[in-house]
Coordinates of C-alpha atoms in Angstrom, one line a residue:
M1 CA 59.7 92.4 95.7
M2 CA 60.6 94.4 98.5
V3 CA 62.7 94.4 101.5
P4 CA 65.9 92.3 101.1
E5 CA 65.9 89.8 99.7
F6 CA 62.7 89.9 97.9
T7 CA 59.7 88.3 96.4
L8 CA 57.6 89.6 93.7
G9 CA 57.8 92.5 95.8
I10 CA 61.3 92.3 94.6
W11 CA 60.5 92.0 90.9
L12 CA 58.1 94.9 90.8
L13 CA 60.1 96.8 93.4
L14 CA 63.1 96.9 91.1
Q15 CA 61.0 97.1 88.1
L16 CA 59.5 100.2 89.5
I17 CA 62.7 101.6 90.7
S18 CA 63.4 104.5 88.5
P19 CA 66.1 103.9 86.0
V20 CA 67.2 107.5 86.5
A21 CA 67.4 106.7 90.2
N22 CA 69.9 104.0 89.1
Y23 CA 71.7 106.0 86.4
A24 CA 71.2 109.7 87.2
N25 CA 74.5 109.5 89.1
G26 CA 76.4 108.0 86.2
K27 CA 77.1 104.7 87.9
V28 CA 76.5 102.7 84.7
T29 CA 79.1 99.9 85.0
E30 CA 76.4 97.4 84.0
A31 CA 76.2 99.0 80.6
C32 CA 80.0 99.2 80.1
H33 CA 80.2 96.4 77.5
T34 CA 77.1 97.1 75.4
M35 CA 77.1 100.9 76.0
I36 CA 73.3 100.7 75.9
P37 CA 71.2 102.1 78.8
L38 CA 68.7 99.6 80.3
H39 CA 65.9 101.9 79.5
G40 CA 64.1 99.5 77.2
Y41 CA 63.7 102.0 74.3
T42 CA 65.3 101.7 70.9
P43 CA 68.3 104.0 70.4
Q44 CA 68.1 106.8 67.9
S45 CA 69.6 106.1 64.5
D46 CA 71.1 109.5 63.4
P47 CA 73.7 110.9 65.9
I48 CA 73.6 114.7 66.5
H49 CA 76.6 114.7 68.9
K50 CA 80.2 114.3 67.9
I51 CA 83.6 113.3 69.3
T52 CA 86.7 115.2 68.5
L53 CA 90.4 114.7 69.4
N54 CA 93.3 117.2 69.6
Q55 CA 95.5 114.9 67.5
T56 CA 95.1 111.8 65.2
T57 CA 98.1 109.8 66.2
F58 CA 99.7 108.8 69.5
L59 CA 102.8 107.4 71.1
P60 CA 102.8 105.1 74.1
G61 CA 102.1 107.2 77.2
D62 CA 100.6 110.2 75.3
T63 CA 97.8 112.2 76.7
I64 CA 95.0 112.9 74.2
T65 CA 92.2 115.5 74.8
V66 CA 88.8 114.0 73.9
T67 CA 85.8 116.3 73.5
L68 CA 82.1 115.3 73.3
S69 CA 79.8 118.1 72.2
G70 CA 76.4 118.7 70.7
P71 CA 72.8 119.7 71.7
Q72 CA 71.9 119.6 75.4
F73 CA 72.1 116.1 76.9
K74 CA 71.9 114.7 80.4
G75 CA 74.0 111.5 80.4
F76 CA 77.0 110.1 78.6
L77 CA 79.4 107.2 78.5
I78 CA 82.8 107.5 76.7
E79 CA 85.2 104.6 76.0
A80 CA 88.2 103.8 73.8
R81 CA 88.3 100.4 72.0
N82 CA 90.3 98.6 69.4
A83 CA 89.3 100.0 66.1
N84 CA 89.4 96.6 64.5
D85 CA 87.1 95.1 67.2
L86 CA 84.6 97.5 68.7
D87 CA 83.2 94.8 70.9
S88 CA 86.5 94.3 72.7
S89 CA 87.3 95.6 76.1
P90 CA 88.2 99.2 76.8
V91 CA 91.7 100.4 76.0
G92 CA 93.8 102.9 78.0
S93 CA 92.6 105.0 80.8
F94 CA 91.1 108.5 81.3
T95 CA 91.9 111.5 83.4
L96 CA 89.2 114.0 84.4
I97 CA 89.3 117.7 83.6
D98 CA 86.1 118.7 85.4
R99 CA 85.2 116.4 88.3
E100 CA 81.8 118.2 88.8
V101 CA 80.4 116.9 85.5
S102 CA 82.3 113.7 84.8
Q103 CA 83.6 110.7 86.7
L104 CA 85.8 107.6 86.1
L105 CA 84.4 104.1 85.9
T106 CA 85.9 100.7 86.3
C107 CA 84.8 98.6 83.3
E108 CA 85.8 95.0 82.9
D109 CA 88.2 95.3 85.9
K110 CA 90.1 98.2 84.3
E111 CA 90.1 101.2 86.5
G112 CA 89.4 104.5 84.8
S113 CA 88.7 102.9 81.5
A114 CA 85.5 104.8 80.9
V115 CA 84.0 108.2 81.8
S116 CA 80.3 109.0 82.6
H117 CA 78.2 111.9 84.0
T118 CA 77.9 112.7 87.7
S119 CA 74.3 114.1 87.5
P120 CA 71.4 114.5 85.1
A121 CA 72.1 118.2 84.8
K122 CA 72.0 119.4 81.2
K123 CA 75.3 119.9 79.4
T124 CA 76.5 120.6 75.9
K125 CA 80.2 119.8 76.1
I126 CA 82.5 117.4 78.0
Q127 CA 86.3 117.2 77.9
V128 CA 88.5 114.5 79.3
H129 CA 92.1 113.3 78.8
W130 CA 92.8 109.8 77.5
N131 CA 96.1 108.2 78.5
A132 CA 97.6 105.9 75.8
P133 CA 98.8 102.6 77.2
S134 CA 102.4 101.6 76.7
T135 CA 101.7 98.3 75.0
V136 CA 99.2 99.1 72.4
N137 CA 100.3 99.0 68.8
Y138 CA 96.9 99.1 67.0
S139 CA 94.5 101.9 66.2
V140 CA 92.0 103.0 68.8
Q141 CA 88.5 104.4 68.2
F142 CA 86.5 106.4 70.7
L143 CA 82.8 105.5 71.3
A144 CA 80.1 107.5 73.1
T145 CA 76.6 106.9 74.3
V146 CA 74.6 110.1 74.8
V147 CA 71.2 110.4 76.6
E148 CA 69.0 113.4 75.9
K149 CA 66.2 112.1 78.1
Y150 CA 65.0 108.7 79.3
K151 CA 63.6 107.3 76.1
I152 CA 65.8 109.4 73.7
Y153 CA 69.4 108.3 73.4
W154 CA 72.2 107.5 70.9
A155 CA 74.3 104.4 71.5
K156 CA 77.9 103.8 70.5
I157 CA 78.4 107.0 68.5
R158 CA 81.7 106.5 66.7
G159 CA 84.4 109.1 67.0
P160 CA 87.7 109.6 65.2
I161 CA 90.3 106.9 64.8
L162 CA 93.5 107.4 66.8
S163 CA 96.5 105.6 65.2
P164 CA 99.9 104.7 66.5
S165 CA 102.5 107.1 65.1
N166 CA 104.3 104.2 63.3
A167 CA 101.1 102.9 61.6
H168 CA 99.2 103.9 58.5
P169 CA 96.1 106.0 59.0
F170 CA 92.9 103.9 59.6
T171 CA 89.4 105.1 58.9
V172 CA 85.9 103.7 59.4
S173 CA 82.4 105.1 59.2
Q174 CA 81.7 107.4 62.1
T175 CA 78.0 106.5 62.6
T176 CA 76.1 103.4 63.3
T177 CA 72.5 103.0 62.1
V178 CA 70.3 100.9 64.4
S179 CA 67.1 99.8 62.8
S180 CA 64.0 99.8 65.1
P181 CA 62.2 96.6 65.3
T182 CA 58.7 96.6 63.9
S183 CA 55.7 96.0 66.1
S184 CA 52.0 95.7 65.8
P185 CA 50.1 99.0 65.7
I186 CA 48.4 100.2 68.9
T187 CA 44.8 101.1 68.9
N188 CA 42.4 102.6 71.4
L189 CA 39.9 100.6 73.4
K190 CA 36.4 101.6 72.9
K191 CA 35.0 100.5 76.3
S192 CA 36.0 99.2 79.6
F193 CA 36.8 95.6 80.4
S194 CA 34.0 93.3 81.5
T195 CA 34.1 90.8 84.4
L196 CA 31.1 88.8 83.2
N197 CA 33.2 85.9 81.9
C198 CA 35.5 85.7 84.9
G199 CA 35.6 82.1 86.0
R200 CA 33.8 81.0 82.8
T201 CA 36.1 81.7 79.9
K202 CA 38.6 84.1 81.6
F203 CA 41.2 83.5 84.3
C204 CA 40.8 86.7 86.4
I205 CA 42.7 88.3 89.3
R206 CA 41.0 91.2 91.1
N207 CA 41.9 93.4 94.0
P208 CA 39.7 94.0 96.0
V209 CA 38.1 90.7 95.4
N210 CA 35.2 90.8 92.9
C211 CA 35.7 94.5 92.1
D212 CA 34.5 95.9 88.8
P213 CA 37.1 97.7 86.6
G214 CA 34.4 99.4 84.7
N215 CA 32.8 101.1 87.7
E216 CA 35.5 101.2 90.5
Y217 CA 38.4 103.5 90.2
H218 CA 40.6 101.5 92.7
C219 CA 40.0 98.1 91.1
F220 CA 43.1 96.3 90.0
F221 CA 42.1 93.8 87.3
L222 CA 44.1 91.2 85.3
S223 CA 42.6 88.6 83.0
F224 CA 43.8 85.9 80.7
E225 CA 41.5 84.4 78.0
R226 CA 42.8 81.6 75.8
E227 CA 41.8 81.5 72.1
N228 CA 43.4 78.6 70.3
N229 CA 47.2 79.0 70.5
S230 CA 47.2 82.5 71.9
V231 CA 46.1 84.3 75.0
L232 CA 44.3 87.7 75.3
I233 CA 45.6 89.6 78.3
E234 CA 43.7 92.5 79.8
M235 CA 45.0 94.8 82.6
S236 CA 43.3 97.7 84.4
G237 CA 44.0 99.9 87.4
P238 CA 44.3 103.5 88.7
N239 CA 46.0 105.9 86.3
E240 CA 49.0 106.7 88.5
G241 CA 51.6 106.1 85.7
Y242 CA 52.0 102.4 84.9
L243 CA 50.6 98.9 85.5
S244 CA 52.7 95.8 85.4
F245 CA 52.4 92.1 86.0
A246 CA 54.9 89.3 86.1
L247 CA 55.1 85.5 85.9
S248 CA 57.5 83.9 88.2
H249 CA 58.6 80.4 89.1
D250 CA 58.7 81.4 92.8
Q251 CA 57.9 84.3 95.0
W252 CA 61.4 85.8 94.6
M253 CA 62.8 88.1 92.0
G254 CA 64.9 86.5 89.3
D255 CA 64.3 85.2 85.7
D256 CA 60.8 86.6 85.7
D257 CA 58.6 87.4 82.6
G258 CA 57.0 90.8 83.0
Y259 CA 54.7 93.1 81.1
L260 CA 54.1 96.8 81.6
C261 CA 51.6 99.4 80.4
I262 CA 53.3 102.8 80.8
R263 CA 51.4 106.1 80.5
E264 CA 53.2 109.0 78.9
D265 CA 51.2 112.2 78.5
E266 CA 48.0 111.1 76.8
T267 CA 49.2 107.8 75.4
V268 CA 50.1 104.3 76.7
H269 CA 53.2 102.2 75.8
I270 CA 53.0 98.5 76.1
H271 CA 56.3 96.6 76.8
P272 CA 57.4 93.1 77.7
S273 CA 60.3 93.0 80.2
Y274 CA 62.5 90.5 81.8
V275 CA 64.7 90.3 84.9
I276 CA 68.0 88.4 85.1
G277 CA 69.0 87.8 88.6
R278 CA 68.3 90.7 90.9
S279 CA 69.0 93.4 88.4
H280 CA 66.8 96.2 87.1
P281 CA 64.1 94.8 84.8
V282 CA 64.9 95.4 81.1
L283 CA 62.1 96.5 78.7
D284 CA 62.1 94.4 75.6
S285 CA 60.8 94.9 72.1
S286 CA 57.0 94.6 71.6
T287 CA 57.3 92.5 68.5
A288 CA 56.0 89.4 70.3
L289 CA 52.8 91.1 71.2
E290 CA 49.8 91.5 68.9
A291 CA 46.5 93.4 69.0
M292 CA 47.8 95.9 71.5
A293 CA 45.2 98.5 72.6
W294 CA 44.8 100.9 75.5
R295 CA 42.4 103.3 77.1
L296 CA 42.7 106.3 79.5
A297 CA 39.4 107.4 81.0
D298 CA 37.9 108.3 84.4
G299 CA 41.2 108.1 86.2
V300 CA 41.8 104.5 85.0
V301 CA 44.5 103.1 82.7
Q302 CA 43.6 100.0 80.7
C303 CA 45.6 98.0 78.2
S304 CA 45.3 94.7 76.4
F305 CA 47.4 92.6 74.0
R306 CA 47.6 89.1 72.6
R307 CA 50.6 86.8 72.6
N308 CA 51.2 83.2 71.6
I309 CA 51.2 80.6 74.3
S310 CA 54.7 79.5 73.2
L311 CA 57.4 81.8 71.8
P312 CA 60.3 79.5 70.7
G313 CA 63.7 81.1 70.8
S314 CA 62.5 83.9 73.1
K315 CA 63.0 84.6 76.8
R316 CA 59.3 84.8 77.2
F317 CA 57.7 82.1 79.4
D318 CA 55.3 79.6 77.9
L319 CA 51.8 80.5 79.2
D320 CA 50.6 76.9 79.6
Q321 CA 52.7 76.4 82.7
K322 CA 52.1 77.2 86.4
Y323 CA 53.5 80.4 87.8
Y324 CA 53.1 82.8 90.6
I325 CA 51.5 86.0 89.3
F326 CA 52.5 89.5 90.5
L327 CA 50.5 92.6 89.9
A328 CA 51.8 96.1 90.7
N329 CA 51.4 99.8 89.8
G330 CA 53.4 103.0 90.3
A331 CA 54.3 106.4 89.0
A332 CA 55.9 107.2 85.7
N333 CA 57.4 110.4 84.2
D334 CA 58.4 110.9 80.6
G335 CA 58.2 107.1 80.0
Q336 CA 60.4 106.4 83.1
I337 CA 59.0 104.1 85.7
F338 CA 59.4 104.5 89.4
K339 CA 59.1 102.2 92.4
H340 CA 55.6 100.8 92.9
S341 CA 53.4 102.8 95.2
Q342 CA 52.3 99.9 97.3
Q343 CA 53.2 96.3 98.0
P344 CA 52.6 94.3 94.8
L345 CA 49.7 91.8 94.8
I346 CA 51.0 88.2 94.8
T347 CA 49.0 85.0 94.3
S348 CA 49.2 82.5 97.1
E349 CA 50.0 79.6 94.8
K350 CA 51.0 78.9 91.2
H351 CA 48.4 79.0 88.5
D352 CA 48.1 77.9 84.8
V353 CA 46.2 80.8 83.2
T354 CA 45.4 78.6 80.2
D355 CA 43.9 75.8 82.1
H356 CA 40.6 76.1 84.0
P357 CA 39.2 79.6 84.2
K358 CA 39.2 81.0 87.7
N359 CA 38.2 84.1 89.5
I360 CA 40.7 84.7 92.3
G361 CA 42.3 87.5 94.4
G362 CA 45.7 87.8 96.0
S363 CA 47.5 89.4 98.9
R364 CA 49.5 92.6 99.1
S365 CA 50.8 91.5 102.5
P366 CA 52.6 88.2 102.8
F367 CA 51.3 85.9 105.6
L368 CA 54.6 85.7 107.5
L369 CA 54.8 89.5 107.6
K370 CA 51.3 89.8 108.9
V371 CA 52.1 87.3 111.7
H372 CA 55.2 89.2 112.5
G373 CA 53.3 92.4 112.9
A374 CA 50.6 90.8 115.0
F375 CA 53.0 89.1 117.3
M376 CA 54.9 92.4 117.9
F377 CA 51.7 94.3 118.5
V378 CA 50.4 91.7 121.0
A379 CA 53.7 91.5 122.8
W380 CA 54.2 95.2 123.4
M381 CA 50.8 96.7 123.4
T382 CA 49.0 94.0 125.5
T383 CA 51.1 91.4 127.4
G384 CA 54.1 93.7 128.0
S385 CA 52.0 96.7 129.0
I386 CA 49.7 94.7 131.3
G387 CA 52.7 92.9 132.9
V388 CA 54.3 96.3 133.7
L389 CA 51.1 97.6 135.3
V390 CA 50.7 94.4 137.4
A391 CA 54.2 94.7 138.8
R392 CA 53.9 98.5 139.4
F393 CA 50.4 98.8 140.9
F394 CA 49.1 95.4 142.1
K395 CA 51.9 94.4 144.5
P396 CA 50.0 96.1 147.4
V397 CA 46.7 94.7 146.3
W398 CA 47.8 91.0 146.6
P399 CA 50.5 91.2 149.4
K400 CA 49.7 87.9 151.0
A401 CA 48.1 86.0 148.1
F402 CA 50.4 83.2 146.8
L403 CA 50.3 81.0 143.7
F404 CA 52.7 78.0 143.4
G405 CA 54.8 79.4 146.2
E406 CA 55.2 82.9 144.9
A407 CA 53.1 86.1 145.3
V408 CA 50.2 86.2 142.9
W409 CA 51.3 89.6 141.4
F410 CA 54.8 88.3 140.8
Q411 CA 53.5 85.1 139.0
V412 CA 51.2 87.1 136.8
H413 CA 53.9 89.6 136.0
R414 CA 56.4 86.8 135.2
I415 CA 54.0 84.9 132.9
L416 CA 53.0 88.0 131.0
M417 CA 56.7 89.1 130.5
L418 CA 57.6 85.6 129.4
C419 CA 54.9 85.7 126.8
T420 CA 56.2 89.1 125.7
S421 CA 59.7 87.8 125.2
G422 CA 58.5 84.7 123.5
L423 CA 56.3 86.6 121.0
T424 CA 59.1 89.0 120.3
T425 CA 61.6 86.2 119.6
V426 CA 59.2 84.4 117.2
G427 CA 58.1 87.6 115.6
F428 CA 61.7 88.7 115.1
V429 CA 62.6 85.5 113.2
L430 CA 59.6 85.5 110.8
P431 CA 60.8 88.3 108.4
F432 CA 64.2 86.6 108.1
I433 CA 62.4 83.4 107.1
Y434 CA 60.3 85.3 104.5
R435 CA 63.1 87.5 103.1
K436 CA 65.8 84.9 103.5
G437 CA 68.2 87.5 104.7
W438 CA 68.5 91.0 106.1
S439 CA 66.2 93.7 104.9
Q440 CA 67.8 97.0 103.9
E441 CA 64.4 98.3 102.7
A442 CA 63.0 98.2 106.2
G443 CA 65.3 101.0 107.3
Y444 CA 65.6 101.8 111.0
H445 CA 62.8 99.4 111.8
S446 CA 65.1 96.4 111.4
Y447 CA 67.8 97.9 113.6
L448 CA 65.4 98.9 116.3
G449 CA 64.0 95.4 116.2
C450 CA 67.4 94.0 116.9
V451 CA 67.9 96.3 119.9
V452 CA 64.4 95.4 121.3
L453 CA 65.1 91.7 121.1
T454 CA 68.4 92.1 122.8
L455 CA 67.0 94.1 125.7
A456 CA 64.0 91.7 126.0
V457 CA 66.4 88.8 126.4
L458 CA 68.6 90.8 128.8
Q459 CA 65.5 91.4 131.0
L460 CA 65.0 87.7 131.3
L461 CA 68.6 87.1 132.3
L462 CA 68.4 89.9 134.9
A463 CA 65.2 88.3 136.3
V464 CA 67.0 84.9 136.6
F465 CA 69.8 86.4 138.6
R466 CA 67.6 88.6 140.8
P467 CA 69.2 88.9 144.3
P468 CA 67.1 88.3 147.5
S469 CA 65.0 91.2 148.8
H470 CA 67.4 92.0 151.7
D471 CA 70.6 91.7 149.5
P472 CA 72.6 94.9 149.2
R473 CA 72.6 94.5 145.4
R474 CA 68.8 94.4 145.3
Q475 CA 68.6 98.2 144.9
I476 CA 71.0 98.0 141.9
F477 CA 68.9 95.3 140.4
N478 CA 65.6 97.2 140.8
W479 CA 67.0 100.3 139.0
T480 CA 68.6 98.3 136.2
H481 CA 65.4 96.2 135.7
W482 CA 63.3 99.3 135.6
G483 CA 65.6 101.2 133.3
T484 CA 66.0 98.3 130.8
G485 CA 62.2 97.7 130.8
T486 CA 61.4 101.3 130.2
A487 CA 63.9 101.6 127.4
V488 CA 62.8 98.5 125.6
R489 CA 59.1 99.6 125.8
I490 CA 59.9 102.9 124.2
L491 CA 62.0 101.4 121.5
A492 CA 59.4 98.7 120.8
V493 CA 56.6 101.3 120.3
T494 CA 58.9 103.3 118.1
A495 CA 59.7 100.3 116.0
I496 CA 56.0 99.5 115.6
F497 CA 55.3 103.0 114.4
L498 CA 58.1 102.7 111.8
G499 CA 57.0 99.2 110.7
M500 CA 53.4 100.2 110.1
D501 CA 54.6 102.4 107.1
L502 CA 56.4 99.5 105.4
P503 CA 54.5 98.3 102.3
G504 CA 54.9 94.7 103.3
L505 CA 52.0 95.0 105.8
N506 CA 49.8 97.1 103.5
L507 CA 48.0 98.7 106.4
P508 CA 45.3 101.3 105.7
T509 CA 46.3 105.0 106.0
P510 CA 45.7 107.0 108.2
G511 CA 43.7 104.5 110.2
K512 CA 46.8 102.5 111.3
T513 CA 48.4 105.6 112.8
Y514 CA 45.2 106.6 114.7
A515 CA 44.8 103.1 116.0
M516 CA 48.3 102.9 117.3
I517 CA 48.1 106.3 118.9
G518 CA 44.9 105.2 120.6
F519 CA 46.6 102.1 122.1
V520 CA 49.6 104.1 123.3
G521 CA 47.3 106.8 124.7
W522 CA 45.2 104.1 126.5
H523 CA 48.2 102.6 128.2
V524 CA 49.8 106.0 129.1
G525 CA 46.4 107.2 130.4
T526 CA 45.8 104.1 132.4
E527 CA 49.3 104.3 134.0
I528 CA 48.8 108.0 134.9
L529 CA 45.4 107.2 136.5
L530 CA 46.8 104.3 138.5
E531 CA 49.7 106.5 139.6
I532 CA 47.2 109.2 140.8
H533 CA 45.1 106.5 142.5
A534 CA 48.2 105.0 144.2
Y535 CA 49.3 108.4 145.4
R536 CA 45.9 109.2 146.9
L537 CA 45.8 105.9 148.7
T538 CA 49.3 106.5 150.0
R539 CA 48.3 109.9 151.3
K540 CA 45.2 108.4 153.0
V541 CA 47.4 105.8 154.7
E542 CA 49.8 108.5 155.8
I543 CA 47.0 110.5 157.3
L544 CA 45.6 107.5 159.1
E545 CA 49.0 106.7 160.5
D546 CA 49.5 110.2 161.7
D547 CA 46.1 110.1 163.5
R548 CA 47.0 106.7 165.1
I549 CA 50.3 108.1 166.4
Q550 CA 48.6 111.1 167.8
I551 CA 46.0 109.0 169.5
L552 CA 48.7 106.8 171.0
Q553 CA 50.6 109.7 172.1
S554 CA 47.6 111.3 173.8
F555 CA 46.9 107.9 175.5
T556 CA 50.4 107.8 176.8
T557 CA 50.2 111.3 178.3
A558 CA 46.9 110.5 180.1
E559 CA 48.3 107.3 181.5
A560 CA 51.3 109.1 182.9
E561 CA 49.2 111.7 184.6
V562 CA 47.0 109.0 186.2
S563 CA 50.1 107.2 187.5
L564 CA 51.4 110.3 189.1
F565 CA 48.0 110.9 190.7
H566 CA 48.0 107.4 192.1
L567 CA 51.5 107.9 193.4
H568 CA 50.5 111.1 195.1
I569 CA 47.5 109.6 196.8
I570 CA 49.5 106.6 198.0
S571 CA 52.1 108.9 199.4
S572 CA 49.5 111.1 201.1
W573 CA 47.9 108.1 202.8
E574 CA 51.3 106.9 204.0
V575 CA 52.0 110.2 205.7
V576 CA 48.5 110.3 207.3
G577 CA 49.0 106.7 208.5
T578 CA 52.4 107.4 210.0
L579 CA 51.0 110.5 211.8
L580 CA 48.0 108.5 213.2
K581 CA 50.3 105.8 214.4
Y582 CA 52.4 108.4 216.3
I583 CA 49.3 109.9 217.9
H584 CA 48.1 106.4 218.7
F585 CA 51.2 105.5 220.7
S586 CA 51.5 108.9 222.3
F587 CA 48.1 108.8 223.8
R588 CA 47.6 105.1 224.2
A589 CA 47.2 105.1 227.9
K590 CA 44.6 107.8 228.0
H591 CA 42.2 107.0 225.3
L592 CA 43.1 103.5 224.3
K593 CA 39.8 102.1 223.0
S594 CA 38.8 105.2 221.0
W595 CA 42.2 105.8 219.4
C596 CA 42.6 102.1 218.5
S597 CA 39.3 102.1 216.7
L598 CA 40.2 105.2 214.8
S599 CA 43.6 103.9 213.9
I600 CA 42.2 100.7 212.5
F601 CA 39.7 102.6 210.4
V602 CA 42.3 104.9 208.9
E603 CA 44.8 102.1 208.0
M604 CA 42.0 100.3 206.2

C-alpha cells in the first residue's frame, strides 16, 4: 500500500503510518462518535482527570466555562451530549479561549461541536466556552477523552450535568469503568524458527528466497502450519520496531485482516488488526489468538501465535480461503507504529495457507512499476541520448548518405526519438494502471513526469511542422527544437533520480544512485569529447581553407605579372618592327636585298 491508490502497499503503508502522525494535530473527527482513539489499546478504567463547570444550570444562549484538568496529558477531546443518551450526537457549540492549545472540530456535521488539542505538547489544564443552544430543554453532560501517551488514555470521562434553569437537577455517575478483555498469556520463545518443514508441513514465505531466519539477520519469514482446526503462525524479521502481515482479497487496501508484532522496550505485543475502507488500521483485541510467544535476539524479532481457521461472529478472515499475502516491517516507538521502512512484500497470486504446503517468495516491487522504471530509463538514458548525439555530431559525417529519401543521420535521429516518445508514453501510463489513479505519495516525481511527457509530445509536433531549410522560420524552429529538447532531457533525468527513491521500485541503496550518476556522467562526458573533437576538426578545416585561399591568391599575383611581362614584350617587338619598317622604306633603293632580308627576319 503505497502511492495512491494503493495495494498492499496501501494496507501496510497506512498501517505503518503513525497514529500520532494522524492525531498529533488533533484532527480526530473519525473518533467523534465513539470518542475512542484508534490506537488499538484498551482505555484505562480509573480516570485521573476531571471536568468542571462554572455553573450547574443554563438558559438558552448562555456561555458556560468548561475546564479539563489533571496530570500532564498530550491529547484530548471534549464534547457535550444529552445526559439521557450519551451515545447521541453532540449538543451546542464551543468557543476557544486559547487557540494555541485547542481547536474546534466539526462532528456529525455540526460545526464547533467538539474541541481537541492542536499538538502533542504536554498540558495540565484546558479551558473553553460552551454555548448553550436555543432549543435544548434537557440536561447536558460533558464528556472528555484524555491521552497521556499512545497506549495510555481514558475514554469518555464523564463530567458534571448541566441542567436547564427550569428543570430539576439531574445527576449520574461521573466515571465509566471499562473492563479489559482477557487474552492468552504471552511466553518467550526458546529458539529461533526452523525452515526444515517449509514445503512439507509448513506454508512458508521468505524474502530473500530460501533465507534462514535463524542465521540471517535480514531474512523476512512467515509460515503457516495447520494442526486440526487451527493454524500456527510464525513471523520473523529485522528488529526495527514491528512486523506485520495481512490477508487481502485483492492487491489493494480495504477490508484486510492483519496481524502485528510490535516491540516496546524489551517486550513484544501481538495484535490482530483490521482495515475498513482506506482508513488507518485498527488494532483489535488479542482474545482470538492463542499460544502467543515472542523472542528478541541477535537483532531479530520473532513472534508466533495460534488461531482457529474459522472465527464465527468475528471480522477475522477464515484461513482456509485464498488470499493475497502482505508482509511488512517498520519502526515503532512506545507502542506506536510508523510507516513501513520499505515497500511491503506482496505475493503474486492468491494462496490458501491451509491447503498444500509451499515454499514461496514475493516481490517488494510490483511488475508494472518495474516496467515503468525500465521504460523511462531506456528512453532517456539510451535512445534519447543517442538520438541527440546523432543529430548534433553525425550530420557532417553522413552528408550525402541517404536512407528512404532522407539523410541517414536524420532517419536515425527520427527513429530514436520516436522510440523515446513511445517508451515515455507507455511508461507514463503504467503507474496509473497499477495505482488506478493519481499518486500523491510519489511527490514531485509525478508532476515532473507529466511535464516530461508534455514536452516529449510537443517535440514530435514541432518536428511534424518543421519548415524547409531555406524558410525564414527555420531559425526559430531550430532554437525552439533545441531548447525544448534540452529542457525535457534535464527534467527527465531529474524525475528518474526522484523516482529511484520511491519504495515501489525497491532499488538497492546506494548502488542505484551511483549507477545513475555513472550513466549521466557517461553521456555528458561523451558529448564533451565529441564537442572537442568537432571543434578541432572545424579548426583544421579553417586552417586548410586559409592555406588554399593564400595559394590561390599567390597564383593570381604570379599570373598577373606574367601577363604584364608578355604585354611588355609584345609592345617592344611592335616598336622595333615599326622602326625597321621605316628604315626599310627609307633606304630601299640603296640596299634593297640586304634590308629586305633583315626586315623579314625581324618580323618573324
